[in-house]
Amino acid sequence: MPRLVMKFGGTSVADVQRIRNVAAHVKREIDAGAEVAVVVSAMAGVTNELVGWCKEAGSQFDTAEYDAVVASGELVTAGLLALVLKDIGLKARSWQGWQIPLLTDDVHGSARIAAIDGTRLIQGFKADEVAVIAGFQGVHKATDRVTTLGRGGSDTSAVALAAAISADRCDIYTDVDGVYTSDPRIVPKARRLDKVSFEEMLEMASLGAKVLQVRSVEVAMVNKVRLHVRSSFDDPARPRPGTLICDEEEIMEQEVVTGIAFSRDEAQITLREVADKPGVAAAIFMPLAEANINVDMIIQVVSDDTTTTDITFTVPAAEYARAMAILEALRAKIGYAKLHGAQDVVKISAIGVGMRSHSGVAARAFRALAEKGVNIRAITTSEIKFSMLIDEVYTELAVRTLHTLYGLDAKG
Ligand code: ASP
Ligand code: MG
């Protein structure tokens, strides 16, 4: 008997009508003979509202109480779906994180899963009962407090549960029908991918393709949980296959580039005429690290006079002002001539495991962008991706150019 985890996000459970539609998807799988655990998010917009109330309520912000509040959204959906499932004649019960139990560490607001005991869920399957699980939440055993897994965390709940109960599949239902070669709002010729490897998906997720929480992909990769991203808006009687996220070996025909991602959430900082001597990079980046500012691309220019150099790097747009203030305050200590910043930049990335075995992949992009007159401010590369920082006004042009260049455009 196949065992399945089905996860439904906020837009898929936005109201009771949508929840009835979810129940129809569940019934289809039950009728086909599967044992099913369903993981649900809060109804669309509910978590944001709960977060807003927490901010309004507490000047003494307490993350444990924050978790107690924001975890409540999923409880409502789990109960409602169990009710609806019973209404259409299935056996079902709702599960809160602590009841399973799904144990986590005590980092409130972004807890990590420590262990899941699937015994009781499996007992329920033996009694033909659908398990309806509140995603996003767990419990820290020693303190006996409810925790949450970070925004978008019900994806991770679903994947970790699939691993814990040795599910044959984990289907992530969302409001799109799969993972695309790029954002269809920017690239009209973007197409749905049949298969993506875990590693590529990890890069795409962290580069701003917002279909899955990054951590859920990590958990899937480590535990080899095959994920299907598919649409809950499909007719429950005739769902489309969606995108399979799986091991690289399962993908026979590998394109060199699988997807083009972009992130507008970047800002560039440049320090001019920094002393070219040991310890300077540390003097710049240690204070930023201590302030929890995540630095991404880093470029140090090789100096010709060997006494000074220029250093450019990027930070998340939201941290730009803080980073600039820190560097300004440290001007004397670091010793630089000028501090520049730019916020109207975008990071464009091409991702594909095929890059490991092909040379010149990035070079073709540089030439194609040059031909369109797009200047590249910074470049970084890794084994299966390369990223370029460019002026934000060229986002669409650059993304579309690369999408065509690597043969990703939909036919016809
Ligand atoms: N409801 C939570 C959130 O909005 C968790 C999730 O939807 O995955 O972040
Ligand atoms: Mg989500």
XYZ file of C-alpha atoms and ligand atoms in Angstrom:
422
model
C 0.000 0.000 0.000
C 1.634 3.284 -1.023
C 2.123 5.798 1.750
C 1.836 9.478 0.913
C 2.380 12.872 2.467
C 0.278 15.594 0.841
C 1.053 19.178 1.804
C -1.281 22.103 1.095
C -0.135 25.725 1.388
C -2.059 28.802 2.470
C -3.753 29.651 -0.846
C -4.889 26.018 -1.174
C -6.751 26.232 2.158
C -7.775 29.896 1.980
C -11.435 29.209 2.876
C -13.741 26.274 3.610
C -14.592 25.958 -0.075
C -10.892 25.564 -0.912
C -10.550 23.080 1.967
C -13.345 21.000 0.401
C -11.308 20.954 -2.787
C -8.282 19.749 -0.792
C -10.432 16.984 0.657
C -11.304 15.891 -2.887
C -7.590 15.556 -3.681
C -7.123 13.495 -0.519
C -10.103 11.291 -1.340
C -8.681 10.553 -4.781
C -5.505 9.147 -3.223
C -7.424 7.196 -0.547
C -9.666 5.689 -3.225
C -6.514 4.659 -5.094
C -5.478 2.720 -1.992
C -2.911 5.031 -0.363
C -2.267 5.719 3.309
C -2.289 9.492 3.620
C -0.841 12.054 5.991
C -1.855 15.594 5.076
C 0.179 18.580 6.227
C -1.530 21.964 6.136
C -0.461 25.592 6.388
C -2.501 28.364 7.916
C -5.187 29.896 5.694
C -3.708 32.508 3.329
C -2.801 35.720 5.153
C -3.472 34.348 8.650
C 0.171 33.950 9.723
C 0.950 37.504 8.594
C -1.964 38.764 10.665
C -0.784 36.807 13.727
C 2.761 38.150 13.311
C 1.331 41.665 13.092
C -0.613 41.229 16.343
C 2.518 39.990 18.118
C 4.415 43.084 17.036
C 1.546 45.277 18.188
C 1.269 43.505 21.552
C 4.799 43.266 22.770
C 7.478 45.821 23.295
C 9.119 43.045 25.341
C 9.222 40.747 22.360
C 9.210 37.151 23.597
C 9.917 34.583 20.888
C 8.361 31.685 22.823
C 5.063 33.556 23.075
C 5.419 34.624 19.434
C 5.547 30.909 18.543
C 2.539 30.171 20.756
C 0.579 32.759 18.781
C 1.742 32.111 15.207
C 1.446 28.319 15.512
C -2.293 28.731 16.009
C -3.063 29.371 12.334
C -2.236 25.799 11.328
C -4.334 24.357 14.181
C -7.461 25.883 12.702
C -6.807 24.499 9.218
C -5.963 21.013 10.479
C -9.208 20.830 12.446
C -11.276 22.186 9.562
C -9.830 19.737 7.050
C -10.483 16.816 9.436
C -14.095 17.987 9.728
C -14.502 18.237 5.962
C -12.908 14.812 5.396
C -15.381 13.274 7.848
C -18.144 15.111 6.072
C -17.317 13.261 2.843
C -17.225 9.929 4.630
C -13.537 9.413 5.411
C -11.995 8.675 8.780
C -9.651 11.450 9.859
C -8.177 13.203 12.868
C -6.119 16.341 13.330
C -2.655 16.333 14.916
C -0.847 19.224 16.562
C 2.950 19.141 16.561
C 3.267 18.156 20.237
C 0.774 15.321 19.878
C 2.767 13.434 17.249
C 5.289 14.423 18.710
C 7.446 16.441 16.338
C 10.411 17.476 18.482
C 12.569 20.494 17.733
C 15.379 22.485 19.286
C 14.487 25.627 21.238
C 15.356 28.278 18.654
C 11.933 29.904 18.686
C 10.855 31.413 15.384
C 13.156 29.203 13.310
C 13.449 25.924 15.173
C 15.063 22.867 13.621
C 13.449 19.462 13.747
C 15.270 17.071 16.075
C 13.117 13.943 15.872
C 9.680 12.764 14.762
C 7.962 9.698 16.137
C 5.708 8.348 13.397
C 4.319 5.429 15.438
C 0.938 6.908 16.273
C 0.364 8.197 12.748
C 1.094 4.733 11.366
C -1.289 3.172 13.891
C -3.922 5.550 12.554
C -3.288 4.362 8.984
C -3.937 0.785 10.111
C -7.360 2.000 11.245
C -7.915 3.676 7.830
C -7.575 7.095 9.369
C -6.231 10.088 7.446
C -3.749 12.021 9.585
C -4.230 15.782 9.229
C -1.160 17.485 10.611
C -0.646 21.122 11.518
C 2.506 22.140 9.661
C 5.076 24.726 10.732
C 5.077 23.677 14.399
C 6.739 21.360 16.874
C 7.570 21.181 20.542
C 10.774 21.593 22.512
C 10.787 18.753 24.985
C 12.855 20.082 27.889
C 10.971 23.378 28.095
C 7.662 21.878 26.928
C 7.037 24.835 24.651
C 5.546 25.110 21.196
C 8.040 26.087 18.511
C 7.739 27.118 14.846
C 10.040 26.280 11.972
C 10.404 29.686 10.291
C 8.197 31.263 7.632
C 7.238 28.772 4.960
C 8.124 26.004 7.405
C 5.209 23.692 6.702
C 7.094 22.526 3.587
C 9.798 21.304 5.946
C 7.224 19.689 8.248
C 5.904 17.728 5.270
C 9.286 16.539 4.034
C 10.530 15.576 7.488
C 7.290 13.690 8.174
C 7.621 11.880 4.858
C 11.086 10.736 5.925
C 9.872 9.763 9.409
C 7.035 7.542 8.177
C 8.994 6.278 5.135
C 6.484 7.706 2.689
C 6.800 6.718 -0.950
C 6.124 10.285 -2.055
C 5.728 13.791 -0.708
C 3.391 15.916 -2.809
C 3.586 19.648 -2.236
C 0.389 21.267 -3.497
C 0.593 24.960 -4.185
C -0.918 27.635 -6.446
C 1.427 26.932 -9.373
C 1.644 23.680 -11.314
C 5.330 23.063 -10.743
C 8.822 24.515 -10.842
C 9.516 26.719 -13.846
C 12.692 27.490 -15.786
C 12.221 31.094 -14.613
C 9.553 33.360 -13.189
C 6.695 33.302 -15.757
C 5.732 36.854 -14.797
C 9.081 38.059 -16.160
C 9.693 35.416 -18.807
C 6.481 34.613 -20.717
C 8.304 31.739 -22.443
C 9.238 30.051 -19.157
C 8.183 26.407 -19.038
C 7.476 23.876 -16.350
C 10.282 21.444 -15.650
C 9.389 17.757 -15.459
C 12.298 17.002 -13.162
C 14.812 19.020 -11.153
C 17.623 17.665 -9.019
C 17.732 18.409 -5.293
C 20.910 20.432 -5.735
C 19.465 22.610 -8.485
C 16.286 23.148 -6.501
C 18.335 24.149 -3.481
C 20.068 26.841 -5.538
C 16.816 27.994 -7.120
C 15.035 28.146 -3.777
C 17.798 30.131 -2.137
C 18.057 32.439 -5.156
C 14.501 33.586 -4.913
C 12.305 31.025 -6.661
C 9.807 30.988 -3.826
C 8.043 27.668 -4.406
C 9.623 25.819 -1.477
C 11.249 26.707 1.811
C 15.002 26.198 1.341
C 15.301 24.002 4.403
C 12.666 21.600 3.099
C 14.822 20.925 0.049
C 17.855 20.274 2.259
C 15.867 17.803 4.337
C 14.568 16.120 1.175
C 18.062 15.840 -0.268
C 19.580 14.353 2.887
C 16.760 11.842 3.338
C 16.195 11.229 -0.393
C 12.512 12.117 -0.185
C 11.122 12.485 -3.712
C 9.061 15.656 -3.916
C 6.303 16.531 -6.340
C 5.384 20.180 -6.661
C 1.891 20.360 -8.123
C -1.215 22.528 -8.196
C -4.150 22.213 -5.811
C -6.122 24.258 -8.355
C -6.127 21.337 -10.791
C -9.338 19.363 -11.130
C -9.017 16.805 -8.292
C -10.206 14.133 -10.731
C -7.488 14.951 -13.288
C -4.402 16.415 -11.609
C -1.355 17.197 -13.738
C 1.982 15.644 -12.787
C 3.783 18.817 -11.723
C 7.548 18.824 -11.190
C 9.461 15.971 -9.591
C 12.399 16.982 -7.404
C 14.679 14.014 -7.137
C 18.193 12.648 -7.194
C 20.405 13.725 -10.080
C 20.810 10.106 -11.228
C 17.085 9.887 -11.937
C 17.322 12.627 -14.541
C 18.384 11.150 -17.850
C 18.498 14.104 -20.181
C 20.311 16.850 -18.382
C 20.356 20.352 -19.797
C 23.485 22.378 -19.159
C 21.353 25.131 -17.615
C 18.060 24.237 -15.927
C 16.844 27.596 -14.738
C 17.420 31.340 -14.552
C 16.706 32.887 -11.170
C 16.924 36.467 -10.034
C 16.847 38.311 -6.776
C 16.031 41.986 -6.386
C 16.743 41.732 -2.721
C 20.392 42.806 -3.113
C 22.458 45.906 -2.472
C 26.033 46.584 -3.475
C 28.692 48.160 -1.291
C 32.132 49.210 -2.506
C 35.112 50.337 -0.453
C 37.689 52.247 -2.499
C 41.408 52.399 -1.764
C 41.527 50.000 1.100
C 45.020 49.176 2.378
C 46.238 46.023 0.617
C 47.569 44.165 3.626
C 46.676 41.153 5.780
C 43.740 41.605 8.128
C 41.843 44.224 6.167
C 39.180 41.870 4.831
C 38.651 40.582 8.353
C 38.349 44.171 9.642
C 35.535 44.751 7.141
C 33.640 41.474 7.300
C 33.940 40.498 10.973
C 31.886 43.473 12.218
C 29.232 42.740 9.573
C 29.134 39.090 10.624
C 28.819 40.090 14.264
C 25.865 42.259 13.299
C 24.294 39.196 11.617
C 24.516 40.748 8.173
C 24.764 38.090 5.515
C 27.380 39.011 2.914
C 26.989 37.296 -0.443
C 29.192 38.177 -3.434
C 32.676 39.440 -2.561
C 35.143 40.839 -5.059
C 38.572 42.198 -4.293
C 40.339 43.970 -7.135
C 43.977 43.088 -7.632
C 45.752 46.371 -7.111
C 48.436 47.610 -9.475
C 50.246 49.759 -6.970
C 50.182 46.976 -4.319
C 49.365 49.483 -1.597
C 45.610 49.852 -1.957
C 42.768 47.809 -3.380
C 38.989 48.037 -3.923
C 36.533 45.654 -2.309
C 32.951 45.182 -3.528
C 30.322 42.952 -1.955
C 26.573 42.525 -1.672
C 24.232 42.402 1.313
C 20.461 41.838 1.518
C 18.632 45.036 0.551
C 17.003 45.186 3.984
C 20.440 45.287 5.667
C 21.920 47.941 3.410
C 21.483 50.934 5.723
C 22.773 49.027 8.731
C 25.831 47.764 6.839
C 26.656 51.252 5.548
C 26.359 52.707 9.049
C 28.691 50.083 10.486
C 31.298 50.676 7.784
C 31.085 54.435 8.125
C 31.658 54.165 11.855
C 34.716 51.982 11.219
C 36.208 54.244 8.580
C 39.330 55.133 10.554
C 39.848 51.609 11.788
C 39.513 49.945 8.369
C 41.189 52.790 6.516
C 39.495 53.340 3.164
C 39.230 56.399 0.926
C 35.603 56.160 -0.215
C 32.445 54.240 0.549
C 29.896 53.718 -2.257
C 26.618 51.887 -2.362
C 23.959 50.974 -4.895
C 20.489 49.654 -4.177
C 19.106 49.551 -7.707
C 20.847 46.264 -8.518
C 19.649 42.730 -9.184
C 21.418 39.389 -9.013
C 20.761 37.117 -11.990
C 21.795 33.462 -11.708
C 21.945 30.520 -14.063
C 21.712 27.099 -12.448
C 22.385 23.625 -13.807
C 24.240 20.490 -12.763
C 25.381 20.208 -16.391
C 27.847 23.036 -15.682
C 30.080 20.538 -13.942
C 30.900 18.875 -17.230
C 30.679 21.761 -19.704
C 33.109 24.638 -20.061
C 32.374 28.142 -21.297
C 28.819 28.206 -19.984
C 29.246 31.513 -18.146
C 31.368 33.033 -20.915
C 28.437 32.724 -23.328
C 26.256 34.689 -20.903
C 28.831 37.462 -20.558
C 28.997 37.837 -24.332
C 25.217 37.765 -24.756
C 24.726 40.458 -22.129
C 27.538 42.577 -23.570
C 25.820 42.457 -26.962
C 22.718 43.908 -25.305
C 24.771 46.618 -23.639
C 24.262 45.290 -20.114
C 27.170 46.019 -17.806
C 28.080 43.375 -15.216
C 29.052 44.820 -11.835
C 30.118 41.613 -10.107
C 30.297 37.895 -10.823
C 30.463 34.817 -8.625
C 30.520 31.183 -9.599
C 30.079 27.850 -7.905
C 30.000 24.304 -9.194
C 26.460 24.374 -10.547
C 25.638 28.067 -10.839
C 26.969 31.474 -11.691
C 25.554 34.806 -10.627
C 25.912 38.296 -12.016
C 25.053 41.584 -10.398
C 23.604 44.101 -12.860
C 21.557 47.303 -12.851
C 17.979 46.565 -11.872
C 16.508 48.289 -14.951
C 17.931 45.472 -17.103
C 16.325 42.633 -15.115
C 13.798 41.567 -17.734
C 16.161 41.974 -20.655
C 18.929 39.993 -18.970
C 16.732 37.171 -17.666
C 15.005 36.740 -21.035
C 18.300 36.888 -22.921
C 19.804 34.093 -20.820
C 16.603 32.064 -20.940
C 16.752 32.079 -24.744
C 20.528 31.638 -24.868
C 20.431 28.344 -22.977
C 17.523 26.935 -24.961
C 14.977 27.147 -22.150
C 12.191 28.948 -24.063
C 8.935 27.038 -24.468
C 8.330 25.901 -28.032
C 5.611 27.558 -30.092
N 1.921 29.528 7.858
C 3.345 29.601 7.914
C 3.851 30.784 7.123
O 3.103 31.481 6.524
C 4.017 28.352 7.461
C 3.772 27.971 6.026
O 2.842 28.440 5.398
O 4.532 27.183 5.499
O 5.022 31.045 7.117
Mg 4.970 28.189 1.244
